[in-house]
Coordinates of C-alpha atoms and ligand atoms in Angstrom, one line a residue:
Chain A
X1 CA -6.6 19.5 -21.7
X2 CA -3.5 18.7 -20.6
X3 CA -1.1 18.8 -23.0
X4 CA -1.3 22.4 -24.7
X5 CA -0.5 23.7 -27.5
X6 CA 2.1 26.3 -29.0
X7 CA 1.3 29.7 -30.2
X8 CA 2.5 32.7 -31.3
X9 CA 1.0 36.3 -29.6
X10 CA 0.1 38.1 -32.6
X11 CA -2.2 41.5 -30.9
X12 CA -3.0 42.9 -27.4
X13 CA -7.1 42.8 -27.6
X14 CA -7.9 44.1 -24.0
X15 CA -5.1 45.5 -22.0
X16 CA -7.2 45.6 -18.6
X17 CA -8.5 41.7 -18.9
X18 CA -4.8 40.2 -20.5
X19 CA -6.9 38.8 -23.4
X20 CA -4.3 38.7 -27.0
X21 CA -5.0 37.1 -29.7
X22 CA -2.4 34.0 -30.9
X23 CA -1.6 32.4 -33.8
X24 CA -1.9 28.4 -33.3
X25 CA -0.9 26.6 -37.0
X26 CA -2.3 29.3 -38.7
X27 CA -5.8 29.6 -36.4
X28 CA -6.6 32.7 -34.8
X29 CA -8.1 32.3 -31.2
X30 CA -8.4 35.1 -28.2
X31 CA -6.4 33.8 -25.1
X32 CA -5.9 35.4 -22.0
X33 CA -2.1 35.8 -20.8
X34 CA -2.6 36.7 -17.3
X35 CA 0.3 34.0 -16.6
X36 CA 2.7 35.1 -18.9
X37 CA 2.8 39.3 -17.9
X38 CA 4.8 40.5 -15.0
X39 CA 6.5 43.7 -14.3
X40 CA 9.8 42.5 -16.2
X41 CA 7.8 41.5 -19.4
X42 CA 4.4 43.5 -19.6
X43 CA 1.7 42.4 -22.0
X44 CA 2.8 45.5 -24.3
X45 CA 6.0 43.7 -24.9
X46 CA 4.5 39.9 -25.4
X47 CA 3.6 40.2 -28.8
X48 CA 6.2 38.0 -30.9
X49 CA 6.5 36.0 -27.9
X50 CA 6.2 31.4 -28.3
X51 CA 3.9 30.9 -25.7
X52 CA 2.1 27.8 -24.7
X53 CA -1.6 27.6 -24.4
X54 CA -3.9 25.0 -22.4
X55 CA -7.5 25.4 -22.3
X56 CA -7.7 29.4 -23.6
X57 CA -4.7 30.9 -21.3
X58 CA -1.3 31.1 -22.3
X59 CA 0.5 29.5 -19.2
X60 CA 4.2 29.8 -19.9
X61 CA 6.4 31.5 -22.1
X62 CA 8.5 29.1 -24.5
X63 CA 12.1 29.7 -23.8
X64 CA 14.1 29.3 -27.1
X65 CA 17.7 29.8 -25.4
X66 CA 16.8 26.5 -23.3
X67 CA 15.1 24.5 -26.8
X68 CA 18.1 25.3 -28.4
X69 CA 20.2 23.9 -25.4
X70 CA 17.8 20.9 -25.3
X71 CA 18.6 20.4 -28.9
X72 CA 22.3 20.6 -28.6
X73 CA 23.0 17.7 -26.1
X74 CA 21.0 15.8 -28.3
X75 CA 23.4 16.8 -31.4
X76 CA 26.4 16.2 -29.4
X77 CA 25.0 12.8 -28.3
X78 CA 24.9 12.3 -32.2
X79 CA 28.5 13.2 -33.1
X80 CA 29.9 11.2 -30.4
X81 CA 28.0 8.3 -31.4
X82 CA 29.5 8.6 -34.9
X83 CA 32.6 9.6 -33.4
X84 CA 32.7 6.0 -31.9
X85 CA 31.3 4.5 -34.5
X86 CA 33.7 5.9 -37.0
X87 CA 36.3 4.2 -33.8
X88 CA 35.1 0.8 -33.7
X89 CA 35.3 0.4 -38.0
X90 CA 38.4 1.5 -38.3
X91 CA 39.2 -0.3 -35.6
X92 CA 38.2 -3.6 -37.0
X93 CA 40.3 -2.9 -40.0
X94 CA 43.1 -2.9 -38.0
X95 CA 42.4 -5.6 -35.9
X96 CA 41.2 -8.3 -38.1
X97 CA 39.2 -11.4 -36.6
X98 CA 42.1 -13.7 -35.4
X99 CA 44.5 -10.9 -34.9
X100 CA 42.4 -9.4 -32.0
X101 CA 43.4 -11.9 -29.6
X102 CA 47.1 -11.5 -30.2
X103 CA 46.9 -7.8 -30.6
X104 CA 45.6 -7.9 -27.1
X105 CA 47.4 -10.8 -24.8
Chain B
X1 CA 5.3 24.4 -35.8
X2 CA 7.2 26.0 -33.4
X3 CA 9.5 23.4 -31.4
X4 CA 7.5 20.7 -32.1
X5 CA 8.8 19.1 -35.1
X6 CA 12.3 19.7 -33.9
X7 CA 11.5 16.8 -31.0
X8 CA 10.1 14.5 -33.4
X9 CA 13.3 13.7 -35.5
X10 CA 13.8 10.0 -35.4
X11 CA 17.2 10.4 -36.5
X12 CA 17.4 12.1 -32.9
X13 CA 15.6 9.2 -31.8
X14 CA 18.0 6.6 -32.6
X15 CA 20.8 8.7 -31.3
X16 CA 19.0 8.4 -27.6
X17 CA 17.5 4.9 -28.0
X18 CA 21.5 4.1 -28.6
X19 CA 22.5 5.9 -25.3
X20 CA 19.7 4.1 -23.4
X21 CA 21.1 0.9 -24.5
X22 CA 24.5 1.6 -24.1
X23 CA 23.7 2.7 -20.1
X24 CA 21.3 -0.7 -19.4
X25 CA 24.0 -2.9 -20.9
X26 CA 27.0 -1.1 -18.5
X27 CA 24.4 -1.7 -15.9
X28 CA 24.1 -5.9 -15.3
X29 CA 19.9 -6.0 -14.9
X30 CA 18.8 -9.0 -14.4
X31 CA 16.2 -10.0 -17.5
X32 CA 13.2 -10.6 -14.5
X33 CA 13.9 -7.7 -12.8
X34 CA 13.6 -4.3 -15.3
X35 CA 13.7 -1.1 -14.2
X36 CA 10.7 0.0 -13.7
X37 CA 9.9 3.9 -14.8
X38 CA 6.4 5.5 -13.9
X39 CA 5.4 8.2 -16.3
X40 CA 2.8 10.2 -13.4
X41 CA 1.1 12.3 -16.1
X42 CA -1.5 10.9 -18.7
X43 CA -0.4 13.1 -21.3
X44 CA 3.1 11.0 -21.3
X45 CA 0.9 8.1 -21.3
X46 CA -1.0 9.6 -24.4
X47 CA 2.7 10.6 -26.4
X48 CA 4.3 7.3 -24.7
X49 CA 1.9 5.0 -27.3
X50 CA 1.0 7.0 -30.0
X51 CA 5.0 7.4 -30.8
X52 CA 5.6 3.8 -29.5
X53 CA 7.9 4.7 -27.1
X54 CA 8.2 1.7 -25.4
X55 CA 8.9 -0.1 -28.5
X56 CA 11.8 1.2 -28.9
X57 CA 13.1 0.8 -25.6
X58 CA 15.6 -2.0 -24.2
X59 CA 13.4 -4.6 -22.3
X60 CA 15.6 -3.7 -19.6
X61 CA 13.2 -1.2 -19.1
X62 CA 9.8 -1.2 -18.3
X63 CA 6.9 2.0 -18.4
X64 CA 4.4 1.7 -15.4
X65 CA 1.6 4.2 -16.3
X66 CA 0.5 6.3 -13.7
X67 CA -2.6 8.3 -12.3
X68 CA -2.2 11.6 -13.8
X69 CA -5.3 11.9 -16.0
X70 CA -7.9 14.1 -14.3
X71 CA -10.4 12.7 -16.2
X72 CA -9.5 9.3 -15.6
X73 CA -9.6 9.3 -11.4
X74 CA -12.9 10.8 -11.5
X75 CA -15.0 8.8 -9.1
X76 CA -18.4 8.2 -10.6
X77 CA -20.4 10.0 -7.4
X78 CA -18.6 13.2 -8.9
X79 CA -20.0 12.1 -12.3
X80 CA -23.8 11.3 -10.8
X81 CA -22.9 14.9 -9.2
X82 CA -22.6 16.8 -12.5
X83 CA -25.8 14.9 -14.1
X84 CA -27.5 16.0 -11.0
X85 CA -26.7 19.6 -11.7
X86 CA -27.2 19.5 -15.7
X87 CA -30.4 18.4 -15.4
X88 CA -32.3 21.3 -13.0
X89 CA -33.9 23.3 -15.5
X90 CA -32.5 26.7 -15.6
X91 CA -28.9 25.5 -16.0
X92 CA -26.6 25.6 -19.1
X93 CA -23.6 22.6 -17.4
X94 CA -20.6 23.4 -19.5
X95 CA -17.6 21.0 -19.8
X96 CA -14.2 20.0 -21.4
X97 CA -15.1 17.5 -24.0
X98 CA -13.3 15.1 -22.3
X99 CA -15.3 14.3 -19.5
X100 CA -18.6 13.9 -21.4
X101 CA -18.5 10.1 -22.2
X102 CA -17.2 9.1 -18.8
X103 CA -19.5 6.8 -17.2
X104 CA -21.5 7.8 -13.7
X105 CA -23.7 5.3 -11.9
X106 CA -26.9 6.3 -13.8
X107 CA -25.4 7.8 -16.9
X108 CA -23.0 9.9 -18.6
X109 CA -23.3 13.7 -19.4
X110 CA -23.5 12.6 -23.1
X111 CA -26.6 10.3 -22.1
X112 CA -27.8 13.0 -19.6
X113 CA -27.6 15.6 -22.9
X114 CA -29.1 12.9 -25.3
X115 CA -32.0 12.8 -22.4
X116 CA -32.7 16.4 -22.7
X117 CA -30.5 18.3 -20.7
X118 CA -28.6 21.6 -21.4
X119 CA -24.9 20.1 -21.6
X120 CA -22.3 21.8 -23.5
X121 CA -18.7 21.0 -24.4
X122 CA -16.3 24.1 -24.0
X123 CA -12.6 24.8 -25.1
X124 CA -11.7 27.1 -22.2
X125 CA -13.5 28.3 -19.1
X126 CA -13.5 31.5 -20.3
X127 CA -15.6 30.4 -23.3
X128 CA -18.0 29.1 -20.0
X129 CA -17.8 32.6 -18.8
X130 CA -18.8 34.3 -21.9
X131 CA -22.3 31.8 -22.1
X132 CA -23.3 33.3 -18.8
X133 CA -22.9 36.7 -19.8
X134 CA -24.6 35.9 -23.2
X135 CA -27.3 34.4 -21.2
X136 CA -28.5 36.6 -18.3
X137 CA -31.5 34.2 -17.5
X138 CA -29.6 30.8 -17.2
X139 CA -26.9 29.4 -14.7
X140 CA -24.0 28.6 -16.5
X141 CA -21.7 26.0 -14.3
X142 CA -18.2 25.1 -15.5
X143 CA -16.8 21.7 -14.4
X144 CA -13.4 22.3 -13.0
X145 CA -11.4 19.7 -13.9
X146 CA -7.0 19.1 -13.8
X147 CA -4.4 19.2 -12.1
X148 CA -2.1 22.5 -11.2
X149 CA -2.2 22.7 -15.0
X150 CA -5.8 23.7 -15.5
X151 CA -6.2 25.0 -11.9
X152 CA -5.4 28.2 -12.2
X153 CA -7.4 29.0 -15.7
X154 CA -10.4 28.2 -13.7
X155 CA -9.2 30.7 -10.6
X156 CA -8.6 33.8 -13.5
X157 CA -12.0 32.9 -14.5
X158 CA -13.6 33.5 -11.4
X159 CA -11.4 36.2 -10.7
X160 CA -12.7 38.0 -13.9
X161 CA -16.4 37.0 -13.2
X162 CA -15.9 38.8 -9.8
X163 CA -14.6 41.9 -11.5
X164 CA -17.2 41.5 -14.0
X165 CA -19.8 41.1 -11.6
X166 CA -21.5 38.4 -12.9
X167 CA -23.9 36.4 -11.0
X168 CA -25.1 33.6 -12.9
X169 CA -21.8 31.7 -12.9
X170 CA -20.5 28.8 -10.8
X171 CA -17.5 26.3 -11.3
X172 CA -18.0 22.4 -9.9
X173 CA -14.4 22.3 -8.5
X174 CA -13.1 19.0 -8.6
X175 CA -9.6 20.0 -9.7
X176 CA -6.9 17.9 -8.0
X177 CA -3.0 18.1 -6.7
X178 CA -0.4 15.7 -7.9
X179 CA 1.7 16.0 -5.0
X180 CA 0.1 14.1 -1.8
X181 CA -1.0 11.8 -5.4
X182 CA 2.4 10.7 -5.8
X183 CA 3.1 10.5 -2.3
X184 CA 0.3 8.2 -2.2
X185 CA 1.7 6.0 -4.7
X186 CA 5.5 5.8 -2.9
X187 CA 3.8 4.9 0.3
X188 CA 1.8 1.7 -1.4
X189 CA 3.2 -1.7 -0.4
X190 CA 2.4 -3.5 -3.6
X191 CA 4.8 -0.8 -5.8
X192 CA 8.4 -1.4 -7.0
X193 CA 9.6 1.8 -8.4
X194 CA 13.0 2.6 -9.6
X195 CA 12.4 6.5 -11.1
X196 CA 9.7 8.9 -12.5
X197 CA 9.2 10.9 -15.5
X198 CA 7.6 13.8 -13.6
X199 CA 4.5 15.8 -15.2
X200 CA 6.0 18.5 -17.1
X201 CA 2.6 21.0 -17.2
X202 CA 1.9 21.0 -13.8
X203 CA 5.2 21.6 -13.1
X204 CA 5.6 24.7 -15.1
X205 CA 2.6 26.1 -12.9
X206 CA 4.1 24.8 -9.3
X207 CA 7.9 24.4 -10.2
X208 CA 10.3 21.6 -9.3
X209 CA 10.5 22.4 -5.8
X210 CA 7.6 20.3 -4.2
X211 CA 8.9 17.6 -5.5
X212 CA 11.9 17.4 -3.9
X213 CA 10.9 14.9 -1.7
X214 CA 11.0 12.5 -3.8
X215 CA 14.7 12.1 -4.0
X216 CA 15.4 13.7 -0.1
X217 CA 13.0 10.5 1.2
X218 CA 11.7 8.5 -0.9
X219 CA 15.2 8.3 -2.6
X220 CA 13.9 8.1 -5.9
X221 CA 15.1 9.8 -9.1
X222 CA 12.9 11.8 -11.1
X223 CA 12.8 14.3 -14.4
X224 CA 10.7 16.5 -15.0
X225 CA 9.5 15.6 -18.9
X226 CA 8.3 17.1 -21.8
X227 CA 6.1 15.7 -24.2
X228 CA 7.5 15.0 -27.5
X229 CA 8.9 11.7 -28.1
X230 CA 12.4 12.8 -28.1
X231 CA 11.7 15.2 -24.4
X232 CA 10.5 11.3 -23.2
X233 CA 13.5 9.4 -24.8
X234 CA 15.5 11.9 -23.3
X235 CA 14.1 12.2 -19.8
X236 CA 14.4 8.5 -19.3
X237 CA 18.0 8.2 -20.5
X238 CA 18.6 10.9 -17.9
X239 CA 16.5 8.8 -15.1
X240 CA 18.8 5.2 -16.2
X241 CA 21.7 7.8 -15.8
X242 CA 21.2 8.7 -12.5
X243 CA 20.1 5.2 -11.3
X244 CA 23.4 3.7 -12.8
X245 CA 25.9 7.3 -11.4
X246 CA 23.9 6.2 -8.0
X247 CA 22.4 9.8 -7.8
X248 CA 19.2 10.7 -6.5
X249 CA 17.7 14.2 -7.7
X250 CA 14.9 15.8 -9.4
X251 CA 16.5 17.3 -12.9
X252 CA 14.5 19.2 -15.4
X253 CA 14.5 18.1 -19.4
X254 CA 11.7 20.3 -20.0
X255 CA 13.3 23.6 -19.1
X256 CA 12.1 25.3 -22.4
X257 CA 8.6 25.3 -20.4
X258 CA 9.5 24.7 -16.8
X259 CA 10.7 27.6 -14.8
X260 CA 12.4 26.4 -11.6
X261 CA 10.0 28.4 -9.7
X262 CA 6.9 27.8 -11.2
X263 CA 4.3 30.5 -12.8
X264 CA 3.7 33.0 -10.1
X265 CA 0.9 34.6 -11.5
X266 CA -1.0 31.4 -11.5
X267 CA 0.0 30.3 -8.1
X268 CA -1.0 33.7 -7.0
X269 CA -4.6 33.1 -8.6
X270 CA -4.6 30.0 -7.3
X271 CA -3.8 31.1 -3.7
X272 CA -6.1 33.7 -3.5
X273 CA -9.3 31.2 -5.1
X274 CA -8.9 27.8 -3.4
X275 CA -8.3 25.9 0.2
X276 CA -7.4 22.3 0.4
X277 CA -9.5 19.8 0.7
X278 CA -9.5 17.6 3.8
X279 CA -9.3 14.6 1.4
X280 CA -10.8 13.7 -2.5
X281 CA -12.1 10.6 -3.2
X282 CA -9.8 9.1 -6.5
X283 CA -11.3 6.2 -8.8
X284 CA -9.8 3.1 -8.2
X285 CA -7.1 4.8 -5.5
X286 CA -9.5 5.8 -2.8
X287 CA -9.7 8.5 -0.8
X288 CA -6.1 10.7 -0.3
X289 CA -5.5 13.5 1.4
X290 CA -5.5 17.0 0.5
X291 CA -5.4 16.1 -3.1
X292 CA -8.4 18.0 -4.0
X293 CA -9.1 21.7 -3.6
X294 CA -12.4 23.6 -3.0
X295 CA -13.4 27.7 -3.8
X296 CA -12.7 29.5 -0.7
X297 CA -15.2 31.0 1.6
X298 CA -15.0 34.3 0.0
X299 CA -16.0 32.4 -3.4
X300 CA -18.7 30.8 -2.8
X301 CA -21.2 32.7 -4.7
X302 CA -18.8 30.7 -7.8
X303 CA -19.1 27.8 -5.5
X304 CA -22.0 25.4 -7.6
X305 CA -21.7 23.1 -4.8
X306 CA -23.1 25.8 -2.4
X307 CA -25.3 26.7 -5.0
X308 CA -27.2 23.5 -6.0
X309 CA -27.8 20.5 -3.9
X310 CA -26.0 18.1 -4.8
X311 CA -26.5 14.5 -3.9
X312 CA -22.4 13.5 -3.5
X313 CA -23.1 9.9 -2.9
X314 CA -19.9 8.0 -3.4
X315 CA -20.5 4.7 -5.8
X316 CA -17.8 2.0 -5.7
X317 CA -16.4 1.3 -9.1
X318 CA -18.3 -1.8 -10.6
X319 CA -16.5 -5.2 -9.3
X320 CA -15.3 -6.9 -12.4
X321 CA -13.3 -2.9 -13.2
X322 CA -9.3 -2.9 -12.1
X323 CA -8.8 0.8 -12.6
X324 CA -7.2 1.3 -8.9
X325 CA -4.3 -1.8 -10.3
X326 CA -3.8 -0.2 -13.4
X327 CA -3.8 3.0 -11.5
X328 CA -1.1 2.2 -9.5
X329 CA 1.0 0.0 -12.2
X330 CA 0.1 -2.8 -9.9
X331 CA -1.5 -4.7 -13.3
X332 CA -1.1 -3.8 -17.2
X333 CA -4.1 -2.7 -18.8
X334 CA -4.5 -5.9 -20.8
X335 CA -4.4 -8.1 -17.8
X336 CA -7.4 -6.8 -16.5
X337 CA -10.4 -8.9 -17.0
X338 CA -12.7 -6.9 -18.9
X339 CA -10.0 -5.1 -20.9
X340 CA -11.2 -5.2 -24.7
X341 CA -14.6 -7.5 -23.8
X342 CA -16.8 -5.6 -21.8
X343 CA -14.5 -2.7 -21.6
X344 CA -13.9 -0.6 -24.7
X345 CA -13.8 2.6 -26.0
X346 CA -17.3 2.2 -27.6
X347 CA -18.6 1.0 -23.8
X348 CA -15.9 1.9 -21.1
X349 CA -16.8 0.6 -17.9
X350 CA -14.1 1.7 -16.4
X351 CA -12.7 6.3 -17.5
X352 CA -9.2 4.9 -17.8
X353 CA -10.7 3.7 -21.4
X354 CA -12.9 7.0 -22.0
X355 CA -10.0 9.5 -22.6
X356 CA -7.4 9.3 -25.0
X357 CA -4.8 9.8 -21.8
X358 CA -6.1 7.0 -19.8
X359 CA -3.9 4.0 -20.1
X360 CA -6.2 1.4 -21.0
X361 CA -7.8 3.6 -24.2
X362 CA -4.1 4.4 -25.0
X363 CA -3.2 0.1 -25.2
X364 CA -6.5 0.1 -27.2
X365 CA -5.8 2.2 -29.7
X366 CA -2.3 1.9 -30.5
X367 CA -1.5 -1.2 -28.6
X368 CA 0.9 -2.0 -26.1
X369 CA 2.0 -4.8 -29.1
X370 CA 5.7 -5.8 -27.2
X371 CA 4.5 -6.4 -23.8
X372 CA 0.9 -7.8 -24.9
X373 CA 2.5 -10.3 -26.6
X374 CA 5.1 -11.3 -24.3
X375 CA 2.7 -11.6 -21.6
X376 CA 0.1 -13.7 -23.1
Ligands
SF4_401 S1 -10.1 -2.3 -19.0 FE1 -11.8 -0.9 -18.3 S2 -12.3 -1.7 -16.3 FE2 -10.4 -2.6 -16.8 S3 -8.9 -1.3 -15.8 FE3 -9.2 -0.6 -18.0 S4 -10.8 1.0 -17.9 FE4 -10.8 -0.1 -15.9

């Protein structure tokens, strides 16, 4: 109930009462995207659009711009992790057990 | 599909377990002292163990699982309520699937269908809708149940029975607010909370607005959270941040779904349908102020409990049950008495172990293994 599912508008069934039929993992189900229309983004232009659906109504449009962003801090938390793991190895090549202390007082 | 498997790398994973660790080690907490984290919604709850999220965490940090399953804080009056209505004659009681095995003082709506009466489990209000029209000669009632996240399905639904016209069609509204919940919870003596993963479906119906204050007052952090493991890893490596920079704000990890604003079509239906409640009686938390809503005047032909008479006698919760601790992260599910004895999935005594969101069903099922054994 609360935790929704994503789906992909696939028709406009009945302009006047918002219902579309989506695409959820390859199951068709009528929906009703009431939430998701405005002025700026009428239901004639939903179709195509990620939205996600909880209990038969599509409450929000998925934004992929901010997924992607999402995605990318976690990408860059990767390389910088390997960045400074590459670091501390080559580090400890040059600083061999023993060495470190004099290296460093 | 879509966005789904993307936050379910575990190569990702590791990357952010990493950061976590990195931040609690910078951060000198002491080993009987953790931070404590409460995830409000029971859908984290739900993703929190069935990816073994806490696992994976430092034990620097601990996960305090909070109130937000609707199905969950259902008193059992409201529960003796619905049986009351299922079983007059002429009425088809329709239902999220969830709520039909949670216990009421007599029985359950699964006993009350087993004894005869018209109970059906529905996907969608509007699938509650379409068995009124289909049958002209029966009252269809749809238990409304959720938070803002359900809410306003339930208002479009009356909305289109209105422009419909149809007449044999009433909601029981017992949907509930998470804001005066939380508030709630901050104002309780017995809680030590250092941040929040904030409920990331209700907040892309209400927006991050309402809850800022959190941080303004209460001086808490909090993010707003999506559901995939990685949305959680992430949103509590951004809560340690803030603790550890010394800032204090409500930040938004799930912004692929959560418009600052909120939906305003659904707060629109949601305006026009329901009032506040003066107060709503919680399982385990008591009674807390205009946490519940009810159909407004101008609804109440919808309104099934102007409709029917219903007996709304409150029940206390049965004494050995410690749903209000575990409610409030004042106890782990394990600790309480009856967890995994008398209460289990098979026979809950208590809806935290009915739904698959409720914490105690959720330590059942995958168990809590770290903590459970550390504790005992
Ligand atoms: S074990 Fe059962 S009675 Fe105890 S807190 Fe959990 S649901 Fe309630």
């Amino acid at each position: 109930m609360c935790l929704g599912i994503p789906g992909r508008i696939e028709k406009i069934d009945d302009l006047a009462r918002n219902l579309a039929t989506v695409d959820v993992g390859g199951v068709k189900r009528q929906v009703n995207i009431a939430c998701v229309v405005s002025d700026e983004h009428p239901a004639s232009s939903c179709v195509g659009d990620w939205v996600l659906i909880h209990v038969g109504f599509a409450m929000s449009r998925i934004d992929e711009a901010e997924a992607a962003e999402t995605l990318r801090i976690l990408t860059e938390l990767g390389e910088a992790q390997a960045e400074l793991e590459a670091m501390r190895s080559s580090a400890s090549q040059q600083w061999r057990p023993g060495h470190d202390r004099a290296l460093r007082s | 599909m879509k966005y789904l498997d993307e936050f379910r790398d575990s190569a990702k994973a590791r990357i952010l377990v990493r950061e976590i660790e990195g931040l609690v080690a910078s951060m000198d907490i002491p080993d009987d002292r953790p931070l404590n984290i409460m995830e409000v919604c029971g859908g984290h709850t739900h993703s929190i163990f069935r990816y073994g999220v806490e696992g994976m965490l430092p034990k620097q940090i601990e996960l305090v699982h909070g109130p937000g399953c609707p199905v969950c804080v259902l008193p059992m009056g409201r529960v003796d309520d619905c049986v009351a209505i299922a079983e007059q004659k002429h009425v088809v009681f329709t239902t999220f699937g969830d709520a039909m095995r949670v216990p009421g003082s007599r029985k359950s709506l699964m006993q009350a269908k087993a004894d005869g009466a018209d109970v059906r489990m529905v996907y969608s209000p509007m699938d509650a809708l379409g068995l009124a029209r289909a049958n002209p000669t029966r009252e269809v009632v749809f238990f409304g149940l959720g938070f803002e996240t359900t809410m306003p399905s339930t208002a479009l639904t009356i909305l289109q029975a209105e422009s419909d016209g149809v007449t044999n069609f009433s909601v029981f509204c017992n949907h509930i607010t998470i804001v005066p919940t939380i508030k709630a919870i901050l104002d309780s003596p017995d809680l030590r909370l250092d941040g929040f993963l904030g409920p990331g479906h209700v907040s892309m119906v209400i927006g991050t607005a309402p809850y800022e204050f959190i941080a303004r007052f209460y001086r808490k952090p909090m993010v707003i959270a999506g559901f995939e493991p990685l949305d959680i890893l992430q949103s509590i490596w951004m809560v340690v941040r803030q603790i550890k920079e010394g800032r204090v704000e409500i930040e938004n990890q799930y912004a692929r779904v959560v418009p600052e604003g909120g939906n305003a079509p659904a707060l629109r239906a949601v305006a026009r349908v329901y009032e506040l409640r003066e107060f709503f009686e919680w399982r385990g938390l008591g009674s807390i102020d205009h946490s519940g809503v009810k159909l407004r005047a101008e609804y109440s032909r919808f309104d099934a409990e102007r409709k029917f008479a219903i007996p709304n006698v409150p029940i206390a919760d049965p004494k050995s049950c410690q749903c209000g601790e575990v409610l409030k992260g004042a106890i782990k599910p394990w600790q309480c008495k009856v967890f995994g004895s008398a209460c289990t999935p098979e026979t809950p005594l208590g809806a935290l172990m009915v739904s698959s969101e409720g914490a105690c069903a959720a330590y059942y099922q995958y168990g809590g293994v770290r903590h459970h054994e550390a504790a005992e």
